[in-house]
Every structure is written in structure tokens, then in C-alpha cells.
Amino acid sequence: MTAALSGLPPADGWTVDDLQALPDDGVRRELIDGALHVSPSPTSVHQVIAMRLGVALEQTCPDDLFVSQANDVELSSHRMFIPDVLVTTFEAARRRAGSFMADEVVLAVEIVSPGSQSVDRVLKPALYAKAGIPNFWLIETDGGITVQTHRLNREAGTYEPSGSFTDVISVAIPWPLEVPIAALRPRNF
């Protein structure tokens, strides 16, 4: 019997396989070095921003890439996160049913939530970079919407800032793209 089905945490930590053996009950579970992390459902503002960004990315996405929301990304056997928005290769999306390996992800996007500020701002970018995800965006919503873009410095294994946008997201990588921040903003926000 797997640890996930026994009701007891495994002595050597949870694995991605343990998580996948759990029932699909709508609970948002992530894995940090074998420790199970359960987070509350995102706020409605958070969800609208993720949805609108996903649509904006999908409208301009090259044919070899695929845009999705809230899918599992396996960084290692003991690390799994659920980015708010992600871009993978089209081949990976065709092959997999909602779960991706880090090397299949081109862009991971996190929207900072009040209950996960340190995880979204510090931990996730550090571990995404270590796993080799080439692009990371962080969206702040306190006092308006700010999108901070980052590119992986492969030699250092860390992200380097590549832009900070409050009016229009304008990037050349992972593909040339311009998205007005107003298009992401929920009504009356």
C-alpha cells in the first residue's frame, strides 16, 4: 500500500507518486522536498487574472507551444508545484493529461496570494530555476497589477529580472508578445 493510501506520511517524505495516488477531490496539493503543502483555493481576483492572462498568451502562442492553467509540474520526485499559468511544449500537452515535467515547461507564472507570499516570491522561483524552467513571471496585485518577468541564467541556476510592467507586458521571450495590463484586470478592481 502506498503512503498516500495508508493515511500516514511516509518516513522518507511524500513523493509525486504518493500524491497521484490520492483521490481527485479538488484539494490543491503541492510538494516541497517531500512535505505536503495544501493551500486554499485562490481568490476570485486571482482566478480572473490567471484566466485572462492564459487567454492573452494562448491568442499569440506559437503552434509548438501550449498554454494552460493550474497543472502539476514535477520538479523532482519530492517536489511538485501548480503554477497559476504555464506554457509547455505542444508535444508534452499532447502526451500528458494535466501533469508536466519541468523540462517540458517554457514559462511558469505565479500570482502572489496573501497566504503564500514567501512561497510565490522566493521558494517557487528558486526551485523553478533549479529545475531549469527557462522563464518565470511573478504577478503582484497589491496596489494594482505589476508583472515581473525573469529569465533563467543557466550557469548560475537562478532567474535574472528581465522586466517589470504596470501598463503593457512587452517581451521578446518566450515569444514576442504585448499584453495590456488592463486586459488582465478584473472589473471594478
mmCIF file of C-alpha atoms in Angstrom:
data_model
loop_
_atom_site.group_PDB
_atom_site.id
_atom_site.type_symbol
_atom_site.label_atom_id
_atom_site.label_comp_id
_atom_site.label_asym_id
_atom_site.label_seq_id
_atom_site.Cartn_x
_atom_site.Cartn_y
_atom_site.Cartn_z
ATOM 1 C CA MET A 1 0.000 0.000 0.000
ATOM 2 C CA THR A 2 1.356 3.424 -0.864
ATOM 3 C CA ALA A 3 1.823 6.049 1.828
ATOM 4 C CA ALA A 4 -0.887 8.135 0.211
ATOM 5 C CA LEU A 5 -3.460 5.434 0.775
ATOM 6 C CA SER A 6 -2.291 4.386 4.261
ATOM 7 C CA GLY A 7 -3.191 7.731 5.830
ATOM 8 C CA LEU A 8 0.301 8.130 7.280
ATOM 9 C CA PRO A 9 3.042 10.381 5.967
ATOM 10 C CA PRO A 10 5.938 8.305 4.669
ATOM 11 C CA ALA A 11 9.100 8.294 6.797
ATOM 12 C CA ASP A 12 11.223 9.452 3.848
ATOM 13 C CA GLY A 13 8.746 12.107 2.697
ATOM 14 C CA TRP A 14 5.903 12.239 0.224
ATOM 15 C CA THR A 15 6.629 11.621 -3.455
ATOM 16 C CA VAL A 16 4.864 12.719 -6.611
ATOM 17 C CA ASP A 17 3.657 9.119 -6.979
ATOM 18 C CA ASP A 18 2.082 9.320 -3.495
ATOM 19 C CA LEU A 19 0.245 12.499 -4.468
ATOM 20 C CA GLN A 20 -1.001 10.996 -7.700
ATOM 21 C CA ALA A 21 -2.421 8.038 -5.735
ATOM 22 C CA LEU A 22 -4.629 10.384 -3.666
ATOM 23 C CA PRO A 23 -8.264 10.773 -4.718
ATOM 24 C CA ASP A 24 -9.089 13.604 -7.095
ATOM 25 C CA ASP A 25 -11.034 15.610 -4.510
ATOM 26 C CA GLY A 26 -10.292 19.149 -5.707
ATOM 27 C CA VAL A 27 -7.776 19.843 -2.923
ATOM 28 C CA ARG A 28 -4.779 21.863 -4.155
ATOM 29 C CA ARG A 29 -1.701 19.894 -3.041
ATOM 30 C CA GLU A 30 1.910 20.771 -3.763
ATOM 31 C CA LEU A 31 5.058 19.001 -2.664
ATOM 32 C CA ILE A 32 8.086 20.766 -1.183
ATOM 33 C CA ASP A 33 11.022 18.437 -0.511
ATOM 34 C CA GLY A 34 8.682 15.605 0.448
ATOM 35 C CA ALA A 35 6.455 17.766 2.656
ATOM 36 C CA LEU A 36 2.819 18.009 1.659
ATOM 37 C CA HIS A 37 1.625 21.612 1.246
ATOM 38 C CA VAL A 38 -2.115 22.242 1.000
ATOM 39 C CA SER A 39 -3.218 25.735 0.015
ATOM 40 C CA PRO A 40 -6.658 27.320 -0.037
ATOM 41 C CA SER A 41 -8.477 27.955 -3.277
ATOM 42 C CA PRO A 42 -7.283 31.138 -4.993
ATOM 43 C CA THR A 43 -9.363 34.299 -4.631
ATOM 44 C CA SER A 44 -11.743 35.307 -7.405
ATOM 45 C CA VAL A 45 -9.441 38.220 -8.382
ATOM 46 C CA HIS A 46 -6.515 35.776 -8.597
ATOM 47 C CA GLN A 47 -8.566 33.424 -10.783
ATOM 48 C CA VAL A 48 -9.710 36.172 -13.161
ATOM 49 C CA ILE A 49 -6.140 37.409 -13.671
ATOM 50 C CA ALA A 50 -4.926 33.852 -14.348
ATOM 51 C CA MET A 51 -7.783 33.199 -16.764
ATOM 52 C CA ARG A 52 -7.285 36.448 -18.676
ATOM 53 C CA LEU A 53 -3.514 36.020 -18.862
ATOM 54 C CA GLY A 54 -3.987 32.468 -20.121
ATOM 55 C CA VAL A 55 -6.314 33.677 -22.866
ATOM 56 C CA ALA A 56 -3.945 36.513 -23.839
ATOM 57 C CA LEU A 57 -0.998 34.115 -24.034
ATOM 58 C CA GLU A 58 -2.983 31.495 -25.942
ATOM 59 C CA GLN A 59 -4.061 34.017 -28.581
ATOM 60 C CA THR A 60 -0.457 34.717 -29.604
ATOM 61 C CA CYS A 61 1.213 31.436 -28.651
ATOM 62 C CA PRO A 62 3.295 29.772 -31.381
ATOM 63 C CA ASP A 63 1.929 26.457 -32.677
ATOM 64 C CA ASP A 64 4.669 24.422 -30.970
ATOM 65 C CA LEU A 65 3.669 25.699 -27.503
ATOM 66 C CA PHE A 66 0.597 25.179 -25.315
ATOM 67 C CA VAL A 67 -0.917 27.447 -22.631
ATOM 68 C CA SER A 68 -2.695 26.020 -19.607
ATOM 69 C CA GLN A 69 -3.691 26.828 -16.027
ATOM 70 C CA ALA A 70 -3.153 25.118 -12.690
ATOM 71 C CA ASN A 71 -1.487 21.901 -13.888
ATOM 72 C CA ASP A 72 1.005 19.876 -11.862
ATOM 73 C CA VAL A 73 4.669 20.446 -12.682
ATOM 74 C CA GLU A 74 7.032 17.782 -11.372
ATOM 75 C CA LEU A 75 10.380 19.339 -10.486
ATOM 76 C CA SER A 76 11.734 16.133 -8.904
ATOM 77 C CA SER A 77 10.291 13.041 -7.231
ATOM 78 C CA HIS A 78 9.839 15.049 -3.996
ATOM 79 C CA ARG A 79 8.885 18.443 -5.496
ATOM 80 C CA MET A 80 5.733 19.329 -7.370
ATOM 81 C CA PHE A 81 4.125 22.740 -7.818
ATOM 82 C CA ILE A 82 0.993 24.000 -9.526
ATOM 83 C CA PRO A 83 1.761 27.257 -11.372
ATOM 84 C CA ASP A 84 -1.194 29.572 -11.871
ATOM 85 C CA VAL A 85 -0.481 29.745 -15.618
ATOM 86 C CA LEU A 86 2.061 27.761 -17.584
ATOM 87 C CA VAL A 87 3.311 27.290 -21.100
ATOM 88 C CA THR A 88 4.576 23.883 -22.164
ATOM 89 C CA THR A 89 5.605 22.308 -25.408
ATOM 90 C CA PHE A 90 2.661 21.218 -27.533
ATOM 91 C CA GLU A 91 4.119 17.704 -27.663
ATOM 92 C CA ALA A 92 4.083 17.488 -23.864
ATOM 93 C CA ALA A 93 0.467 18.698 -23.739
ATOM 94 C CA ARG A 94 -0.486 16.114 -26.327
ATOM 95 C CA ARG A 95 1.269 13.321 -24.389
ATOM 96 C CA ARG A 96 0.252 14.156 -20.828
ATOM 97 C CA ALA A 97 -3.063 14.581 -19.058
ATOM 98 C CA GLY A 98 -2.539 17.718 -16.985
ATOM 99 C CA SER A 99 0.820 16.915 -15.418
ATOM 100 C CA PHE A 100 4.173 18.005 -16.790
ATOM 101 C CA MET A 101 7.868 17.504 -16.153
ATOM 102 C CA ALA A 102 9.910 20.655 -15.503
ATOM 103 C CA ASP A 103 11.871 20.245 -18.750
ATOM 104 C CA GLU A 104 8.590 20.456 -20.704
ATOM 105 C CA VAL A 105 7.685 23.854 -19.225
ATOM 106 C CA VAL A 106 8.702 27.015 -21.088
ATOM 107 C CA LEU A 107 7.062 29.554 -18.740
ATOM 108 C CA ALA A 108 5.688 29.319 -15.205
ATOM 109 C CA VAL A 109 3.559 32.168 -13.827
ATOM 110 C CA GLU A 110 2.696 32.714 -10.172
ATOM 111 C CA ILE A 111 0.197 35.259 -8.894
ATOM 112 C CA VAL A 112 1.113 36.301 -5.352
ATOM 113 C CA SER A 113 -1.559 35.371 -2.835
ATOM 114 C CA PRO A 114 -1.786 36.786 0.702
ATOM 115 C CA GLY A 115 -1.277 33.340 2.253
ATOM 116 C CA SER A 116 1.661 32.311 0.082
ATOM 117 C CA GLN A 117 3.800 35.419 -0.406
ATOM 118 C CA SER A 118 7.123 33.833 0.613
ATOM 119 C CA VAL A 119 6.435 30.683 -1.365
ATOM 120 C CA ASP A 120 5.412 32.626 -4.508
ATOM 121 C CA ARG A 121 8.161 35.275 -4.304
ATOM 122 C CA VAL A 122 11.123 33.257 -3.011
ATOM 123 C CA LEU A 123 10.720 29.485 -2.864
ATOM 124 C CA LYS A 124 8.955 28.742 -6.128
ATOM 125 C CA PRO A 125 11.234 30.906 -8.308
ATOM 126 C CA ALA A 126 14.325 29.365 -6.703
ATOM 127 C CA LEU A 127 13.092 25.817 -7.275
ATOM 128 C CA TYR A 128 11.733 26.519 -10.769
ATOM 129 C CA ALA A 129 15.154 27.919 -11.685
ATOM 130 C CA LYS A 130 16.945 24.931 -10.166
ATOM 131 C CA ALA A 131 14.687 22.645 -12.234
ATOM 132 C CA GLY A 132 15.654 24.568 -15.407
ATOM 133 C CA ILE A 133 12.367 26.253 -16.319
ATOM 134 C CA PRO A 134 13.612 28.997 -18.676
ATOM 135 C CA ASN A 135 11.058 31.749 -17.929
ATOM 136 C CA PHE A 136 9.233 32.821 -14.782
ATOM 137 C CA TRP A 137 6.699 35.616 -14.289
ATOM 138 C CA LEU A 138 5.528 36.904 -10.933
ATOM 139 C CA ILE A 139 2.303 38.908 -10.733
ATOM 140 C CA GLU A 140 1.743 41.216 -7.778
ATOM 141 C CA THR A 141 -1.785 42.515 -7.125
ATOM 142 C CA ASP A 142 -1.295 44.705 -4.065
ATOM 143 C CA GLY A 143 -1.947 48.308 -5.149
ATOM 144 C CA GLY A 144 -2.611 47.416 -8.783
ATOM 145 C CA ILE A 145 -1.190 44.763 -11.097
ATOM 146 C CA THR A 146 2.546 44.508 -11.702
ATOM 147 C CA VAL A 147 4.049 41.745 -13.836
ATOM 148 C CA GLN A 148 7.720 40.975 -13.217
ATOM 149 C CA THR A 149 9.399 38.812 -15.855
ATOM 150 C CA HIS A 150 12.532 36.724 -15.291
ATOM 151 C CA ARG A 151 14.838 34.643 -17.481
ATOM 152 C CA LEU A 152 16.929 31.736 -16.345
ATOM 153 C CA ASN A 153 20.675 32.204 -16.090
ATOM 154 C CA ARG A 154 21.585 28.556 -16.689
ATOM 155 C CA GLU A 155 25.158 28.932 -15.429
ATOM 156 C CA ALA A 156 24.065 30.427 -12.113
ATOM 157 C CA GLY A 157 20.877 28.353 -11.863
ATOM 158 C CA THR A 158 18.896 31.457 -10.891
ATOM 159 C CA TYR A 159 16.495 33.863 -12.513
ATOM 160 C CA GLU A 160 17.534 37.318 -13.612
ATOM 161 C CA PRO A 161 14.910 40.087 -13.869
ATOM 162 C CA SER A 162 14.054 40.913 -17.475
ATOM 163 C CA GLY A 163 11.223 43.403 -16.993
ATOM 164 C CA SER A 164 8.660 44.966 -14.704
ATOM 165 C CA PHE A 165 5.381 46.048 -16.251
ATOM 166 C CA THR A 166 2.436 48.062 -14.930
ATOM 167 C CA ASP A 167 0.963 49.228 -18.250
ATOM 168 C CA VAL A 168 1.806 46.736 -21.022
ATOM 169 C CA ILE A 169 3.680 43.430 -20.754
ATOM 170 C CA SER A 170 6.170 43.673 -23.621
ATOM 171 C CA VAL A 171 8.550 40.741 -24.062
ATOM 172 C CA ALA A 172 10.522 39.025 -26.818
ATOM 173 C CA ILE A 173 10.889 35.722 -24.949
ATOM 174 C CA PRO A 174 9.407 33.093 -24.835
ATOM 175 C CA TRP A 175 7.863 34.722 -27.960
ATOM 176 C CA PRO A 176 7.248 38.338 -28.987
ATOM 177 C CA LEU A 177 4.235 39.445 -27.017
ATOM 178 C CA GLU A 178 2.431 42.582 -25.871
ATOM 179 C CA VAL A 179 -0.424 42.341 -23.370
ATOM 180 C CA PRO A 180 -2.068 45.416 -21.847
ATOM 181 C CA ILE A 181 -2.268 45.054 -18.067
ATOM 182 C CA ALA A 182 -5.800 46.487 -18.305
ATOM 183 C CA ALA A 183 -6.782 43.310 -20.189
ATOM 184 C CA LEU A 184 -5.874 41.249 -17.109
ATOM 185 C CA ARG A 185 -7.630 43.436 -14.562
ATOM 186 C CA PRO A 186 -10.935 42.127 -13.208
ATOM 187 C CA ARG A 187 -13.874 44.505 -13.492
ATOM 188 C CA ASN A 188 -14.060 47.004 -10.625
ATOM 189 C CA PHE A 189 -10.524 46.085 -9.434
#
